[in-house]
Each structure stands twice: as C-alpha cells, then as structure tokens.
Amino acid sequence: MPGTPPARRTVLRAAALAPAVGLGLTACASDDGGSNRSAPTAPVDLGKSDDVKVGASKLYTDKNVVVSRISDDEYKAYSTICTHARCPIKTLEGHKLICQCHGSQFDATNGKVLKEPAVKPLAELPVKVENGKIIAGPRNPGNGDTP
C-alpha cells in the first residue's frame, strides 16, 4: 500500500492491535481466577485461636483475611484484598503478604505497604477471641455486635 496516506495506516494498525490490548486488560483484571474480591461483610469464624501462634501470622484465603498474633491476647486482622487492583492475596511468607496480580507486598502485622504498585495500606478488621475462636470482620448489621 505505497499510496496509502499515513493517517489511514495508523488507523488500520490501531484497529489491528485493539483486540490484543483488550485481551491483555482482561487477563490483568481477572488473573485471580474469578475469586471473591471482597473482605468479610459480617463477622466470620476463623477457627481456633491457638492456630495462630504468638509472633506468627495466618492467611485465610477463603475469607480474604489475615490474622497476626501480636501477644498472648492481642490479635490484628486485615482484609487481604489488595488495595491496588482489588485482587485477593493468596501468598503469605512469614509476615509478608504478596499479591500475585501485580507484585504489591504488605506487612501482615500492620497492613502497611512494603512494595508498590499499591500505595494504600490494607483495611484493618475488628478481631476478637470468643470461646477460643478467632472472630474477625465488621459489625454484624442490625444487632450491634462487634467481632
């Protein structure tokens, strides 16, 4: 097409690339396998409090929560929905949470960002131990209970 004006060539190239760009964006947006992209909306039972040892953290991927046991009777809980692209975090190494979508990293003991692209810390969740079980999540709407 030697006689084709440059503007038309540019338009044709863009049209040819559009499907590939769309696939790339789709892959980026859904590389969590379609998992739940939300933190608990009501208190959830995470199991025995003794399952989290003092000084350790435990990831509950099915609930999108991480719990760290700071001392015998102090626990911290955070949503494990990445603040960058809302991907559920599935990897915990020691106290470091690693988001598989874009590599953001967070401290499980305080929710702070350790590595970008995320810039906002993880959302802290109320947490308590009741009858030997860890209960985490926001208030249960309607009855005023707190975890």
XYZ file of C-alpha atoms in Angstrom:
147
model
C 0.000 0.000 0.000
C 2.610 2.541 -1.004
C -0.017 5.189 -1.899
C -1.940 4.908 1.391
C -1.793 8.091 3.487
C -0.051 7.728 6.883
C -3.216 8.581 8.793
C -5.061 5.599 7.311
C -2.124 3.291 8.071
C -2.146 4.462 11.688
C -5.877 3.819 11.987
C -5.528 0.336 10.497
C -2.655 -0.557 12.834
C -4.626 0.629 15.861
C -7.645 -1.420 14.764
C -5.449 -4.489 14.365
C -3.929 -4.052 17.850
C -7.173 -3.303 19.720
C -8.171 -6.965 20.262
C -4.731 -7.820 21.653
C -4.810 -4.869 24.039
C -8.301 -5.868 25.167
C -7.136 -9.407 25.899
C -4.230 -8.060 27.919
C -6.521 -5.880 30.028
C -8.937 -8.741 30.548
C -6.131 -11.036 31.655
C -4.849 -8.389 34.054
C -8.283 -7.849 35.532
C -9.150 -11.492 36.036
C -5.924 -13.263 36.890
C -7.248 -14.159 40.322
C -9.316 -16.947 38.795
C -12.589 -15.147 39.456
C -12.210 -15.404 43.240
C -14.207 -13.311 45.642
C -12.846 -9.761 45.599
C -14.282 -8.541 48.883
C -13.430 -8.597 52.545
C -15.911 -10.062 55.009
C -19.119 -8.027 55.291
C -20.069 -9.651 58.599
C -18.100 -11.325 61.390
C -16.558 -14.651 60.347
C -15.344 -17.536 62.499
C -11.734 -18.276 61.566
C -11.254 -21.256 63.853
C -9.180 -21.927 66.950
C -7.223 -19.038 68.398
C -4.334 -21.421 69.117
C -3.939 -21.983 65.351
C -2.131 -18.619 65.235
C 0.961 -18.758 67.424
C 2.316 -15.681 69.213
C 4.522 -13.778 66.764
C 3.011 -15.507 63.712
C 0.508 -14.634 61.002
C -2.044 -16.847 59.274
C -3.737 -16.280 55.918
C -7.363 -17.346 55.465
C -7.682 -17.252 51.679
C -11.282 -18.484 51.690
C -12.308 -15.498 53.875
C -9.871 -12.873 52.445
C -8.436 -12.211 55.908
C -5.010 -12.364 57.517
C -4.599 -12.577 61.301
C -1.415 -11.815 63.205
C -0.995 -12.677 66.862
C 0.986 -9.877 68.440
C 0.945 -11.248 72.015
C -0.953 -13.859 74.045
C -4.144 -11.830 73.962
C -3.613 -9.335 71.104
C -4.595 -10.134 67.534
C -4.647 -7.934 64.420
C -6.719 -8.720 61.335
C -6.662 -7.194 57.860
C -8.551 -7.656 54.648
C -6.400 -9.428 52.066
C -7.963 -7.624 49.133
C -5.075 -5.747 47.511
C -5.614 -2.002 47.551
C -4.061 -1.658 44.093
C -6.380 -3.689 41.845
C -8.663 -5.486 44.344
C -7.119 -8.909 43.775
C -7.438 -11.395 46.650
C -3.966 -12.022 48.072
C -3.087 -15.713 48.193
C 0.529 -15.741 49.413
C 1.940 -15.197 52.895
C 5.674 -15.570 53.575
C 6.333 -15.012 57.273
C 4.590 -11.673 57.830
C 4.792 -10.579 54.170
C 1.655 -10.763 52.027
C 2.359 -10.885 48.284
C -0.277 -10.061 45.694
C 0.052 -12.317 42.668
C -1.647 -9.823 40.336
C 0.980 -7.073 40.224
C 3.514 -7.827 42.971
C 2.345 -5.456 45.709
C 3.509 -6.518 49.165
C 2.064 -5.765 52.600
C 3.043 -6.322 56.244
C 0.516 -8.721 57.791
C 1.069 -7.272 61.286
C 0.101 -3.687 60.461
C -1.304 -3.686 56.894
C 1.335 -1.270 55.609
C 2.586 -1.375 52.028
C 6.053 -2.900 51.690
C 6.257 -2.805 47.891
C 4.295 -0.899 45.268
C 2.319 -0.590 42.994
C -0.173 -0.466 45.914
C 0.125 2.756 47.917
C -2.767 2.387 50.390
C -2.482 0.014 53.368
C -4.790 -2.969 53.790
C -8.080 -2.345 55.569
C -7.943 -3.308 59.248
C -10.766 -5.502 60.516
C -12.061 -5.731 64.070
C -10.968 -9.029 65.636
C -11.640 -10.799 68.933
C -11.290 -14.213 70.503
C -14.548 -15.681 71.753
C -14.814 -19.154 73.289
C -11.344 -19.987 71.967
C -12.194 -18.968 68.376
C -10.989 -16.032 66.290
C -13.849 -13.871 65.034
C -12.953 -11.160 62.502
C -14.873 -8.787 60.307
C -17.046 -5.706 60.539
C -20.023 -5.314 62.807
C -22.946 -7.543 62.074
C -25.541 -5.061 60.716
C -28.742 -4.935 62.658
C -27.660 -6.285 66.033
C -24.749 -4.020 67.028
C -22.366 -6.927 67.625
C -18.681 -6.302 67.157
C -16.158 -9.005 66.447
